[in-house]
Amino acid sequence: MTHREHDEELHAEREHIAGLYARLDTERDRAKARYAAALRGTGESPMERDVEVRAAGAEVRRLDVADDGLCFGRLDSAGGERSYIGRIGILDADDEYASLLLDWRAPASRPFYTATGAHPEGMRRRRQFHTRGRRVDDFTDEVLGRPTGDDGGDAALLAAVNAPRGEGMRDIVATIQAEQDEIIRLDHPGVAVIEGGPGTGKTVVALHRVAYLLYTRRERLERQGVLVVGPNATFLHHIDRVLPSLGESDVVFTTTGGLVPGLRVTAEDTPEAARLKGSPAILDVLAAAIADRQRLPEEPLPIALADVTVRIDAATAQWARDEARASGLPHNEARAVFTDVVTYVLSERAASRIGRGWVTRSDRDAWEQLRADVLTELAESAACTAALDALWPVLTPESLLGPLYASPARLRAAGADPVLGRADGAAWTVSDVPLLDELVDLLGPDPAAVAAERAAAARDEHAGAAYAAGVMDILTLDREELDEDLGVRVADLIHAEGLGDRFVERDTRDLAERAAADRDWTYGHVVVDEAQELSAMDWRVLMRRCPSRSFTVVGDLTQRRSSAGATSWGGMLDRYVPGRWVYRSLTVNYRTPAEIMAVAAALLAEFAPDVRPPDSVRAAGAGPWSRRVTDDELAGAVEDFVRDEAGREGTSVVIGPAGSVPGAVTPAGTKGLEFDAVLVVDPDRILADGPRGAADLYVALTRATQRLDVLHRGPLPRALRGLTDVGTPAGTR
């Protein structure tokens, strides 16, 4: 194609894509009008109006995010047909069955990602547009069906991986590779495990898989939503724009520490405590801790009534406890059984003593009335309530677990390892979250609190109805005059029930907001990133959140740092989804240049010799370097790096062990992230941090997309001796 022909083609493509944007604007204006109408309340009921508001709002958001890079490609078939590929699908206004723009997830779009020179899949040309917002700057053509030619097919990919990084992860919708596309479109109803080394794009592939599933299983997933679980808040912020950029917003992002709404994680466990809490054996400890709070009195507990004093003795409490436990109900609900047995015994004893000489059991009516009076008195007795609270208290997850950790005696009674003990039992850790979540089901709700909530809801409903009835009464006074003025009967326009509906508080939160606030919400699909770090107890929480067991699991076993994490995928998943999980791997490193990956691979060979590192698609042209510094020189060398990188485009980070230098991020804090330039400080100290040290250093070395520098005060670890040793400060490079 000559330069002139290229310019003419580019002009034509700009005109065509401008037409697509015009169609997008028209659809968006209509969606906004529907949203405004929904907010005004066009539905028959509050629930229907809320559904309309959410649906219309979601459509506006979907069309908004498509504004940037709406169309990014074109496919030309061998038969001469052209198909444009984009973030969303757009239909012809005059023919709803004709597509102006194919959604990238549609089956017809797949050859855009999978066709090759050797296997063109009926396609003649693949064109990729280079866009900036709505503007088309240029395009690159790849001619298919000529496997020996230099068709420039990697140009778009290399441009993307070499581009400076921004604040968040970018979608790869325009440059999905064939091995990635196969996983994204994987049709498996259970758990799909995606494993890959650093830089293989496993996270972004998982997110595009979510977008694909939301496209193909829209009806089910849009009602339930998707949960994405990541290792830390920084990582979630890094990825949280990918799905919205693909038009999907019904997604909740959280860490394992955020799986219980309203709970704050403020402490950190020792590795041994985390291992114990993450093991299924902790379930026996929780059950024993609950049983320990279901007590028998050491001495009979007196309950003074008006005419007699009765006592709760050990035998009575034992019978009541046996019956309550045999009911199979959660602890708080079983309290009703315990109470019924205790109060039955006490009422029988009290009635026998009070009625001695004037009423017997043979006089059924009198006897039952006497017992009823005693039961009423017991229900109103503060001493009886206090005794029941002592023997079978109403418990919350927090009021059980906090005192357990703080009491060596309670830990012993529950058969727990003393390492779980800590002075501040209510300072929760990430490993406590699955235990607290488990206790929600083991304990059950507080019946009194449930009754209070229902009473409050009934009062609000009654108040709304009363207000509406009052308004109708006022209208009725002048009804004939209003009928005449309006030309219709007021009674035909409005009624008390309909008016009352308008005063019902409407829940206009979108699905993600409602799901995030509801511990009992169940999701249609769950994505778990850095899944090798999750314990068996973490998985129990997630399985409860997704009864359909539809998961995309992302991880790398060689990067595991948690002592409670997975050592094999089968060992973790087979207990929950036996026979319902598939494994796929990614082998190409799109992030890390070959020079940097060679250094990381040398470390990998030492601690995981059976694992093959991913192959890098590019070289940076400059190798990573190391420099030994003294304690006095370290701060200045770090400042040189920061100053040097501030003058460059892109992102940078200093990674080191906790407390190494001000502003340094720990390796764990960078998991899943990437930066143009990375400075690793004190690699020997990172490596010395127990069994997880090697994995942490491997993570630190593989965050860079362009440049890796290493400063060390101690001896350089043997695996890093492939680094170029320099004797000049970083700022003079």
Coordinates of N, CA, C and O in Angstrom, one line a residue, residues 30 35 51 85 157 206 215 234 237 249 286 361 374 447 501 538 587 621 641:
R30 N -30.8 8.2 24.3 CA -32.0 7.5 24.6 C -31.9 6.8 26.0 O -32.9 6.8 26.7
Y35 N -33.4 6.6 31.8 CA -32.9 6.7 33.2 C -33.7 7.8 33.9 O -34.1 7.6 35.0
V51 N -35.9 -1.5 39.8 CA -35.4 -2.3 38.7 C -35.1 -1.5 37.5 O -34.1 -1.6 36.8
I85 N -14.7 -4.4 14.9 CA -14.7 -5.0 16.2 C -14.5 -3.9 17.2 O -13.6 -3.0 17.1
L157 N 0.9 -5.5 19.6 CA 1.2 -6.1 20.9 C 2.5 -5.5 21.5 O 2.5 -5.1 22.6
A206 N -8.2 -13.1 33.4 CA -9.3 -13.4 34.2 C -10.4 -12.4 34.2 O -11.6 -12.7 34.1
Y215 N -21.3 -11.4 29.2 CA -21.9 -11.2 27.9 C -22.6 -12.4 27.5 O -23.8 -12.4 26.9
T234 N -4.4 -2.0 47.3 CA -3.6 -1.3 46.2 C -3.8 -2.1 44.9 O -4.0 -1.5 43.8
H237 N -7.3 -1.4 43.5 CA -7.3 -0.1 42.9 C -6.7 -0.2 41.5 O -7.1 0.5 40.6
S249 N -20.2 -3.3 35.1 CA -20.1 -2.6 36.4 C -20.7 -3.4 37.5 O -20.6 -3.0 38.7
L286 N -13.6 -24.0 67.0 CA -14.8 -23.1 67.0 C -16.0 -23.9 67.7 O -16.7 -23.3 68.5
R361 N -52.6 -31.5 89.4 CA -52.5 -31.7 87.9 C -53.8 -32.3 87.3 O -54.1 -32.1 86.2
V374 N -46.9 -18.5 86.3 CA -45.5 -18.7 86.7 C -44.5 -18.4 85.5 O -43.5 -17.7 85.6
P447 N -32.3 -13.8 68.1 CA -33.7 -13.7 67.9 C -34.3 -12.4 68.3 O -35.2 -11.9 67.7
D501 N -47.0 3.8 48.6 CA -45.8 3.2 48.0 C -44.8 4.3 47.8 O -43.6 4.1 47.8
D538 N -10.4 -19.8 53.9 CA -10.7 -18.8 53.0 C -11.6 -19.3 51.9 O -12.6 -18.7 51.5
T587 N 2.1 -19.1 29.3 CA 3.6 -19.4 29.2 C 4.4 -18.2 28.7 O 5.6 -18.3 28.7
G621 N 17.0 -4.1 26.0 CA 18.2 -3.5 25.4 C 19.2 -3.1 26.4 O 20.3 -2.8 26.1
F641 N 17.7 7.4 42.6 CA 16.8 6.7 41.8 C 15.4 7.4 41.6 O 14.9 7.5 40.5

